[in-house]
CSV table of C-alpha atoms in Angstrom, one decimal:
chain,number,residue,atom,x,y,z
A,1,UNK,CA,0.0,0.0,0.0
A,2,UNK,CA,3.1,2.5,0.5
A,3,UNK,CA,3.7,2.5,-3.3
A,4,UNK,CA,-0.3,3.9,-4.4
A,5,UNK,CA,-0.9,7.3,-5.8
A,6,UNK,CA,-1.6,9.6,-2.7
A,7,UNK,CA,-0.7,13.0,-3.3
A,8,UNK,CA,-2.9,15.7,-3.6
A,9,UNK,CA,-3.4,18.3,-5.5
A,10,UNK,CA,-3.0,20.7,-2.7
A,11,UNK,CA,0.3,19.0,-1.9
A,12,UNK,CA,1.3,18.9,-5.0
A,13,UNK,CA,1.2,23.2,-4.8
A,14,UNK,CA,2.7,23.1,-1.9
A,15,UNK,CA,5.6,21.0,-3.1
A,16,UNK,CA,5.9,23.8,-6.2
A,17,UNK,CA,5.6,26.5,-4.0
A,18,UNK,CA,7.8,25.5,-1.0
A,19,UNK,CA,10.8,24.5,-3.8
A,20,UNK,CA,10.2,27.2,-5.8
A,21,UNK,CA,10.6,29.6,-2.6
A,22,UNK,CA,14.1,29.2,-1.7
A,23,UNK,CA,18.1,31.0,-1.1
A,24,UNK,CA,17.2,33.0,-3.9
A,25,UNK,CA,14.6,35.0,-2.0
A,26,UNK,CA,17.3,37.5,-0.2
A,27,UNK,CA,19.2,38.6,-3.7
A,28,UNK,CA,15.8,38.6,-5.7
A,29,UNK,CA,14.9,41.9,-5.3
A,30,UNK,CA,18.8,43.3,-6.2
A,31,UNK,CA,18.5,41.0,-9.7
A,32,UNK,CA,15.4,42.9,-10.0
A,33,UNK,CA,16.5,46.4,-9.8
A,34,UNK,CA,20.0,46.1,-11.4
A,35,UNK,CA,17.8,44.7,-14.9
A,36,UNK,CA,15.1,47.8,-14.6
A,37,UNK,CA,15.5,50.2,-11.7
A,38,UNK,CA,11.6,50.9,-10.4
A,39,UNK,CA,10.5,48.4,-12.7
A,40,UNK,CA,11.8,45.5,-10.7
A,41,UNK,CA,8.3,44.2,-9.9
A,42,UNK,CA,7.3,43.7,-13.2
A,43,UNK,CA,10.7,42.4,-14.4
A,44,UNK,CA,9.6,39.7,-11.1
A,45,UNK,CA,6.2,39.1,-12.9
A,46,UNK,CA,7.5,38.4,-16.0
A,47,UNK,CA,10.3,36.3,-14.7
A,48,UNK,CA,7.4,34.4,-12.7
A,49,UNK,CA,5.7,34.1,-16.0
A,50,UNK,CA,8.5,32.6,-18.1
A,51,UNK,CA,9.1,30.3,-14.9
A,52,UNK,CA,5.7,29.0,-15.4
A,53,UNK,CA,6.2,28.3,-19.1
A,54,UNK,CA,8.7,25.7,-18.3
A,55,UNK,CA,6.3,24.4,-15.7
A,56,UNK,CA,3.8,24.6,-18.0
A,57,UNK,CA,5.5,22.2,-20.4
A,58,UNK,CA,6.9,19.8,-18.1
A,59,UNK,CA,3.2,19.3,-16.5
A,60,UNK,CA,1.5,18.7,-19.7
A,61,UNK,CA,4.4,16.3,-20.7
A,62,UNK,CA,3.5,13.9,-17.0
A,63,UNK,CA,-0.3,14.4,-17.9
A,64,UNK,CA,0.5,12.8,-21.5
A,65,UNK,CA,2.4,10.6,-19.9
A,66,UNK,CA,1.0,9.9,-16.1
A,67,UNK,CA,3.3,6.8,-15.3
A,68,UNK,CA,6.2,8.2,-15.6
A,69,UNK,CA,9.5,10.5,-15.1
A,70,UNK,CA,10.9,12.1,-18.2
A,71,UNK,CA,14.2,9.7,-18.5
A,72,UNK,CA,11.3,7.0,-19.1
A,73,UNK,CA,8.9,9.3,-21.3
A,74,UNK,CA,12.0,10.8,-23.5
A,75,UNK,CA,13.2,7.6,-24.5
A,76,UNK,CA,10.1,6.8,-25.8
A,77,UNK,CA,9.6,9.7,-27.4
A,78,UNK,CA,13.5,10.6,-28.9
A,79,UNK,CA,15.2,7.4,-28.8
A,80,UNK,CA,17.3,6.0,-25.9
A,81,UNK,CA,21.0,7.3,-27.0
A,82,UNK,CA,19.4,11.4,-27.4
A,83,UNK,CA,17.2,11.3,-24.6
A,84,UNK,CA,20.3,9.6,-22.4
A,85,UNK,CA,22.2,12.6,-23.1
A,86,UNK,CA,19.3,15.1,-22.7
A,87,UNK,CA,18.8,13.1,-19.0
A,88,UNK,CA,22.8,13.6,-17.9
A,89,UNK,CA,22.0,17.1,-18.9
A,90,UNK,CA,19.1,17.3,-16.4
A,91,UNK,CA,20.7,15.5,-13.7
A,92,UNK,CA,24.1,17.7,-13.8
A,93,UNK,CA,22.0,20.6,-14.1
A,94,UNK,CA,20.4,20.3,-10.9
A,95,UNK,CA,23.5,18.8,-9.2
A,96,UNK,CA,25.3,21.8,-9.9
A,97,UNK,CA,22.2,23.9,-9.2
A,98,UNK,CA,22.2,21.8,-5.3
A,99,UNK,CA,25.9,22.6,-5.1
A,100,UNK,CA,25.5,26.5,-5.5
A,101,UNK,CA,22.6,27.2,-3.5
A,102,UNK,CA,24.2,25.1,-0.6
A,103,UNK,CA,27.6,27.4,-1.2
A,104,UNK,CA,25.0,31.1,-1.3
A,105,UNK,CA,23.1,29.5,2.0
A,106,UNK,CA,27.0,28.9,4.1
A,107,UNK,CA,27.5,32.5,2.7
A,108,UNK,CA,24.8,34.4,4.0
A,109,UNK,CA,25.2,32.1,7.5
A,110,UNK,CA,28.8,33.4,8.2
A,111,UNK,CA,28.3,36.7,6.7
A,112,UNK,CA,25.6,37.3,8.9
A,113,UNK,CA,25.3,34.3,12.1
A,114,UNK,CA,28.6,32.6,12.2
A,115,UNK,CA,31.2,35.0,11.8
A,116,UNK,CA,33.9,32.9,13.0
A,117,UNK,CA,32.7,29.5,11.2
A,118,UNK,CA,34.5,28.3,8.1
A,119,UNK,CA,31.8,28.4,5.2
A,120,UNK,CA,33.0,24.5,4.7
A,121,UNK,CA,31.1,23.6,7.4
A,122,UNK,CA,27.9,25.3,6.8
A,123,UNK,CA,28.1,24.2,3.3
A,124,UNK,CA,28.4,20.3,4.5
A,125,UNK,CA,26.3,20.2,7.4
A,126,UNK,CA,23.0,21.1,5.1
A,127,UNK,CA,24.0,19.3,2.0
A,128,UNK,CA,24.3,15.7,5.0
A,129,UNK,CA,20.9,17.4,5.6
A,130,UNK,CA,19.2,17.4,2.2
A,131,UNK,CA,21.1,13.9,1.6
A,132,UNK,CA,19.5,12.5,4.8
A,133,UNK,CA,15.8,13.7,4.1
A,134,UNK,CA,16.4,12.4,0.1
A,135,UNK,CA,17.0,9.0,0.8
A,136,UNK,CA,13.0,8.6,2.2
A,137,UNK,CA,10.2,7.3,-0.7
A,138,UNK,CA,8.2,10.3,-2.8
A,139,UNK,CA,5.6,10.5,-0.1
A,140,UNK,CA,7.5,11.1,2.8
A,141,UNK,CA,9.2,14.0,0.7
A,142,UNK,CA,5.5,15.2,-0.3
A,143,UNK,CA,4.8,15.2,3.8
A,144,UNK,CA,8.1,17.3,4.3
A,145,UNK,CA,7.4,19.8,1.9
A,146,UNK,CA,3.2,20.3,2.9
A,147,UNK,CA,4.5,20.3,6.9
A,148,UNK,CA,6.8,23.2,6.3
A,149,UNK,CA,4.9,24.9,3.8
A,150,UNK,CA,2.7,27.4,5.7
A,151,UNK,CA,5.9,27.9,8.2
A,152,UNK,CA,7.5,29.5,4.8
A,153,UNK,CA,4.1,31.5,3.6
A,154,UNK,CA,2.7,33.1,7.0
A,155,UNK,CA,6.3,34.8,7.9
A,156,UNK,CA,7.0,36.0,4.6
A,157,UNK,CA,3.8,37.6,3.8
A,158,UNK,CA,3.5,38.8,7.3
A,159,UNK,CA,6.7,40.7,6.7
A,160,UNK,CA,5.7,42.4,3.5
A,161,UNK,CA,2.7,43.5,4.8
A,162,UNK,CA,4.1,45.6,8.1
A,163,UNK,CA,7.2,47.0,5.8
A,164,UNK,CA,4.9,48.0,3.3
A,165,UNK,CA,3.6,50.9,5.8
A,166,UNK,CA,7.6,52.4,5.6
A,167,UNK,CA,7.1,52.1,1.4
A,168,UNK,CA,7.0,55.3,-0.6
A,169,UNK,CA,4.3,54.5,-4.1
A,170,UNK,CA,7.3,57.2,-5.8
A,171,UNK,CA,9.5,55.0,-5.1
A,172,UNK,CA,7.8,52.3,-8.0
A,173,UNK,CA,7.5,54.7,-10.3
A,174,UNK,CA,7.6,54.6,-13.6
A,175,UNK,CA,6.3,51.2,-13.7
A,176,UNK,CA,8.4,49.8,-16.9
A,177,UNK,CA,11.4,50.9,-15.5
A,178,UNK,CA,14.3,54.0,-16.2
A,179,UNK,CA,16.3,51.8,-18.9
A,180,UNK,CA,14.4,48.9,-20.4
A,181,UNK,CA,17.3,47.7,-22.2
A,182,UNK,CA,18.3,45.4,-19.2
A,183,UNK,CA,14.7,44.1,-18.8
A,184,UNK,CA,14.8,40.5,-21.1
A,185,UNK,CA,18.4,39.7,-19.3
A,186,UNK,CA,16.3,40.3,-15.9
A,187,UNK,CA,13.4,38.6,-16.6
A,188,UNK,CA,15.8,35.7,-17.2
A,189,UNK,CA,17.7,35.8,-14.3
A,190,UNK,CA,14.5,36.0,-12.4
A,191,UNK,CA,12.6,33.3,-14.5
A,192,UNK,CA,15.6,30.8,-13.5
A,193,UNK,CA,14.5,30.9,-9.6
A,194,UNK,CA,11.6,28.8,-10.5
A,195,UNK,CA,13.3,26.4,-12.3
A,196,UNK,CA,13.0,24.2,-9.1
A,197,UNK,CA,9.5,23.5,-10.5
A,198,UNK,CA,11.3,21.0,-12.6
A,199,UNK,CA,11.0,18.5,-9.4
A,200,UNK,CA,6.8,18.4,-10.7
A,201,UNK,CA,8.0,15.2,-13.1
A,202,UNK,CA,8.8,12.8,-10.2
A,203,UNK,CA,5.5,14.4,-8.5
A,204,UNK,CA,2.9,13.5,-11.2
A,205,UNK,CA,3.5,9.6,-11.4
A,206,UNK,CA,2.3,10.0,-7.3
A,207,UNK,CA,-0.6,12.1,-7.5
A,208,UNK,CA,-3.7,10.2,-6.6
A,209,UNK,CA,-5.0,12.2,-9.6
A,210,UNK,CA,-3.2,13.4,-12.4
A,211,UNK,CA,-5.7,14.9,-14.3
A,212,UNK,CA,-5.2,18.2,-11.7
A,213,UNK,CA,-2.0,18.2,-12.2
A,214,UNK,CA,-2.4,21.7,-14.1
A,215,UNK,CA,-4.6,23.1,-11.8
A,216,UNK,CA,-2.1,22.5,-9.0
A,217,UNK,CA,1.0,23.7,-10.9
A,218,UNK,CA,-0.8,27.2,-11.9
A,219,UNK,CA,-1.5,27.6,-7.9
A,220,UNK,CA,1.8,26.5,-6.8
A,221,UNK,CA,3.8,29.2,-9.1
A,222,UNK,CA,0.5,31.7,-8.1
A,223,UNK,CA,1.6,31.0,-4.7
A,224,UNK,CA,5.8,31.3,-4.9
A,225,UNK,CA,5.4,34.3,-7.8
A,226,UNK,CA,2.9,36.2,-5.1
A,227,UNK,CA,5.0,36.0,-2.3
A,228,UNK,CA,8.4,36.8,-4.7
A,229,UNK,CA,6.8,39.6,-6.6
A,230,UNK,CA,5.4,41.0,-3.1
A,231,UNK,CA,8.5,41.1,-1.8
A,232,UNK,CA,10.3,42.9,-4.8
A,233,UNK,CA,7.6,45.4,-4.4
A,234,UNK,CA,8.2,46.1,-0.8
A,235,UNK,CA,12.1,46.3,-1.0
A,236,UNK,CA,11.9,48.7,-3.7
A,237,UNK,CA,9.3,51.1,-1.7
A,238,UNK,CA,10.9,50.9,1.3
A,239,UNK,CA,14.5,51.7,0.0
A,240,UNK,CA,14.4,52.7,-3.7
A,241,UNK,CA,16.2,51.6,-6.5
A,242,UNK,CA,19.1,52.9,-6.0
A,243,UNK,CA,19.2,52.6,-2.9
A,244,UNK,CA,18.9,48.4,-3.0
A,245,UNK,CA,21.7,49.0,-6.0
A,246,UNK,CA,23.8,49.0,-2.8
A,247,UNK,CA,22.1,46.0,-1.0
A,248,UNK,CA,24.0,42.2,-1.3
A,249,UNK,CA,20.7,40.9,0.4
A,250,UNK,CA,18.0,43.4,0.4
A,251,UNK,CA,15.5,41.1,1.6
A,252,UNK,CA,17.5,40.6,4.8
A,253,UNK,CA,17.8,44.3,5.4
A,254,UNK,CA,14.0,44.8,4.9
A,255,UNK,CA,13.6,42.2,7.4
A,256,UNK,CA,15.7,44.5,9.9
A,257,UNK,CA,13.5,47.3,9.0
A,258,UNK,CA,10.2,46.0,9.7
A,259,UNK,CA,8.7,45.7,13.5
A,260,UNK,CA,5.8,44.2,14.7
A,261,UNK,CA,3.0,46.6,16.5
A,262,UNK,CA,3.8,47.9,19.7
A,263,UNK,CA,8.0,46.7,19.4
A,264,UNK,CA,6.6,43.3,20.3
A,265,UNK,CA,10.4,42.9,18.3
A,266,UNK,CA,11.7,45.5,17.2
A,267,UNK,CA,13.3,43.7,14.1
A,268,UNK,CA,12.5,40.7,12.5
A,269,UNK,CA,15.7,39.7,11.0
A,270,UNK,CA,16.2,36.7,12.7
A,271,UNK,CA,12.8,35.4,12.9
A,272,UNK,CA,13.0,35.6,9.3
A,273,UNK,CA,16.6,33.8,9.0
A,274,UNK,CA,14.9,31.2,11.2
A,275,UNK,CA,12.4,30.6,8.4
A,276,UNK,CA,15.2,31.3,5.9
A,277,UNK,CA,16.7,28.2,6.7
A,278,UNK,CA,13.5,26.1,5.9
A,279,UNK,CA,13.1,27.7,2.7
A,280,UNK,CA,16.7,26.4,2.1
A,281,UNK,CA,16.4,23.3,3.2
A,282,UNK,CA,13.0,22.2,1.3
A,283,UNK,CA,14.7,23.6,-1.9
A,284,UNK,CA,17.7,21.6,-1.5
A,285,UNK,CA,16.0,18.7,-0.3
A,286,UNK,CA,14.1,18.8,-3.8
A,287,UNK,CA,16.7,19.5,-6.4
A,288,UNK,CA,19.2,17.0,-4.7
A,289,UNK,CA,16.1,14.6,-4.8
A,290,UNK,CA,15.4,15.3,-7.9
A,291,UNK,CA,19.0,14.5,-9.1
A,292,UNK,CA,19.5,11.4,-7.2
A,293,UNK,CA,15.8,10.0,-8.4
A,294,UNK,CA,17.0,10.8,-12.0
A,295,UNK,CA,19.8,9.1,-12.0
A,296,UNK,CA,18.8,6.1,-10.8
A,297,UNK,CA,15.9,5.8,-13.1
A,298,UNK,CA,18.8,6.7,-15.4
A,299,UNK,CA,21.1,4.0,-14.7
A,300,UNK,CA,17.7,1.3,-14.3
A,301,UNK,CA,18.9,1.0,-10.3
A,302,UNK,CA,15.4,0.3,-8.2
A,303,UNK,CA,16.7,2.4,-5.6
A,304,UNK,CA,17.9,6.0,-4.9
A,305,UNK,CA,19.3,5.7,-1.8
A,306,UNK,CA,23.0,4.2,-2.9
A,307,UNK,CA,23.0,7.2,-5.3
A,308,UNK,CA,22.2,10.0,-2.2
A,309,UNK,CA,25.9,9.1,-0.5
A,310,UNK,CA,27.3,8.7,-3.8
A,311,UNK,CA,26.6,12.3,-5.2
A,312,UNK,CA,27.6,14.3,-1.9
A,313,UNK,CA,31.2,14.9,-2.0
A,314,UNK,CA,30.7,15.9,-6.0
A,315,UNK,CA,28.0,18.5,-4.9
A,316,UNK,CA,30.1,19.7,-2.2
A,317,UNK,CA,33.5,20.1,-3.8
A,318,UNK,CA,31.2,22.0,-7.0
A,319,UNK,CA,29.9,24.0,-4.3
A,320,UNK,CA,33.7,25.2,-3.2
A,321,UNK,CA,34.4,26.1,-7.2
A,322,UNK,CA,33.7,29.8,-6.8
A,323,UNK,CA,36.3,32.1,-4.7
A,324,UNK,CA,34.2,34.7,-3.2
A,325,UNK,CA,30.4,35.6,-2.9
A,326,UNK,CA,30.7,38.0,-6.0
A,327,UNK,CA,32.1,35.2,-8.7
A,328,UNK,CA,29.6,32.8,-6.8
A,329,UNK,CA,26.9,35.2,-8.0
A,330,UNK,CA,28.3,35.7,-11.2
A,331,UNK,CA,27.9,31.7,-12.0
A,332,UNK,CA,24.7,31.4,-10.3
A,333,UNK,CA,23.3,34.3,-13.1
A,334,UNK,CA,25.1,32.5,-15.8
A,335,UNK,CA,24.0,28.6,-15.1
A,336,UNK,CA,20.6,29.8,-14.4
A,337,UNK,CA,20.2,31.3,-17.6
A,338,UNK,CA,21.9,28.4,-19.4
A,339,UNK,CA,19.9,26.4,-17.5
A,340,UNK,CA,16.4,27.8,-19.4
A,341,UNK,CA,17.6,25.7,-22.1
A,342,UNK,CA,17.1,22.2,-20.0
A,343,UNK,CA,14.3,23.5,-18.0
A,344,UNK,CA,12.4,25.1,-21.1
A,345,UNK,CA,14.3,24.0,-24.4
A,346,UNK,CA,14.2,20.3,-23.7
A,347,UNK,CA,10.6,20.0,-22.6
A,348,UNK,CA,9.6,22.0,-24.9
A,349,UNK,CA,11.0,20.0,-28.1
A,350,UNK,CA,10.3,16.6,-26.3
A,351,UNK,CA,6.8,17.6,-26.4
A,352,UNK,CA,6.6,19.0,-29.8
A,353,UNK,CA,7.9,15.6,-31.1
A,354,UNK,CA,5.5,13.5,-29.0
A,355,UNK,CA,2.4,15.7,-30.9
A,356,UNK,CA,3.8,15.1,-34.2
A,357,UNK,CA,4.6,11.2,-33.4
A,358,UNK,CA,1.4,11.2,-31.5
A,359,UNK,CA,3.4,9.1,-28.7
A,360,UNK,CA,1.1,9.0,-24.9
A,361,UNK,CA,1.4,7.2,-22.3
A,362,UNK,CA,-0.9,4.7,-20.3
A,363,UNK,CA,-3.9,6.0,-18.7
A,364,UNK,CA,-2.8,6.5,-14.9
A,365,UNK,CA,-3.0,3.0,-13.1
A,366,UNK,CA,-2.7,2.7,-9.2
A,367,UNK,CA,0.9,2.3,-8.7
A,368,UNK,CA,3.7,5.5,-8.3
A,369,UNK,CA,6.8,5.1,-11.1
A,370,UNK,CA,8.6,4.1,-7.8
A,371,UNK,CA,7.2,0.4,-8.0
A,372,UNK,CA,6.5,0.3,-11.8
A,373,UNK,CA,10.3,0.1,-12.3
């Protein structure tokens, strides 16, 4: 009975949302401004948006094809040998995407916790985290995400809703932006913060229900691009563009800003590094799930667990590549924009081919992927 479809819809958004919401969220609102000054809100929109279009394409791929992951799916679709190389692709892509956003978290934890703590540490203790959690079925992983979900949602909202009464409305003006010219660069930059979404095509062969799989992805990335574009949106009233121009983590310092009525605390900065961390851990946990789960469907193994020791020291020594905070930042911008290509390209040809060869899937029986192997 452990192997039967049981997620939920509802589970399934919170999964999205949780992932999608992440390390990302303190230097979002700098990526912003530096691509369109005032317009950094709508840059965040329309990064949510192009987010969603990779979503979009991976979800209807797992409804065409609602037993399986998309190493299975792609070799029926594109041949074995292509769609072997277009899985490695996916599986290093998210590895390396693990290994950076473990590297950003040990950053922001010495820089501003541990000042005396070597970022080594920091880095290793929540990638043995994430490889811990990983090694349980997709269910217990659903469980993990919908438990911590509203811890991540109440605090964050909660926060942009008392700094929003220290926001200046000039301060978003114009709307489009000073300079446009860095907008589509932006929107990029933004649009790969979502690219956790991917994690949706280990999801679908779970849900009790597959058919909702759409609805559930629209109000998972609703739910993630709210809170993100919210936050953009409060940064930039309470400190202006230019202002932020000169932020590392703006979110952060609009956490230090904000109080709660009557000083219950006069800031909230570490209440919301608290729930920081969470954000952290469920996005690890679900791109170094999603590579190890990959992989092993990869390599026909019917278990993932040998694969979540195996991958560790790789993710951590990647994680170590960049010398300082500033070239770390520079390769996060530059995988996450090559990375559009595997979380957007590769869906998106997979299921142009599948129309035109008219290839589907079985209708959805009763067991996960996870015992159909």
């Amino acid at each position: 009975m452990d192997h039967l479809r049981r997620i939920t819809a509802i589970q399934t958004s919170a999964v999205l949302a949780s992932t999608i919401i992440g390390v990302g969220v303190l230097a979002l609102p700098l990526f912003a401004v530096r691509a369109a000054d005032a317009g950094a809100p709508l840059v965040t929109l329309l990064g949510a948006a192009l987010g969603y279009v990779g979503l979009f394409l991976i979800t209807l791929l797992g409804v065409r094809f609602p037993n399986q992951s998309i190493v299975r799916y792609s070799e029926d679709i594109i041949g074995r040998g292509l769609a072997w190389v277009g899985s490695a692709a996916i599986i290093l892509f998210f590895a390396v995407l693990t290994s950076l956003a473990a590297r950003e978290f040990g950053e922001v934890v010495v820089t501003s916790v541990l000042k005396n703590t070597p970022v080594e540490v920091t880095v290793i203790v929540m990638l043995v985290l994430a490889t811990i959690s990983a090694r349980n079925d997709i269910m217990t992983f659903a469980y993990i995400h919908h438990f911590y979900f509203p811890l991540l949602l109440g605090p964050g909202f909660l926060i942009v809703a008392l700094s929003m009464k220290n926001a200046d409305m000039i301060n978003l003006q114009p709307i489009w932006g000073n300079d446009p010219h860095g907008m589509l660069r932006g929107i990029m930059t933004v649009g790969s913060l979502f690219q956790g979404s991917f994690v949706m095509t280990l999801v679908i062969p779970a849900m009790r229900r597959p058919d909702r799989a759409m609805q559930a992805s629209f109000w998972g990335i609703v739910i993630a691009g709210g809170l993100y574009v919210s936050i953009v949106v409060a940064a930039v009233g309470v400190f202006g563009a230019e202002e932020i121009k000169h932020l590392l983590w703006p979110t952060l310092e609009l956490a230090k800003a904000t109080t709660l009525p009557a000083n219950v605390l006069e800031r909230l900065d570490a209440a919301f590094l608290a729930v920081w961390v969470t954000a952290v851990f469920t996005t690890l946990l679900s791109t170094y799930f999603l590579t190890i789960r990959l992989s092993s469907e990869l390599f026909r193994l019917r278990d993932h667990k040998a694969f979540s020791s195996f991958v560790l020291p790789f993710v951590f020594v990647m994680a170590l590549v960049p010398r300082n905070i500033f070239q770390m930042y520079d390769v996060i911008e530059y995988v996450g924009t090559i990375g559009l290509a595997i979380t957007i390209g590769y869906p998106g040809l997979l299921l142009i081919v599948a129309l035109i060869r008219k290839k589907r899937g079985n209708q959805p029986n009763e067991r996960t992927m996870e015992q159909a192997r």
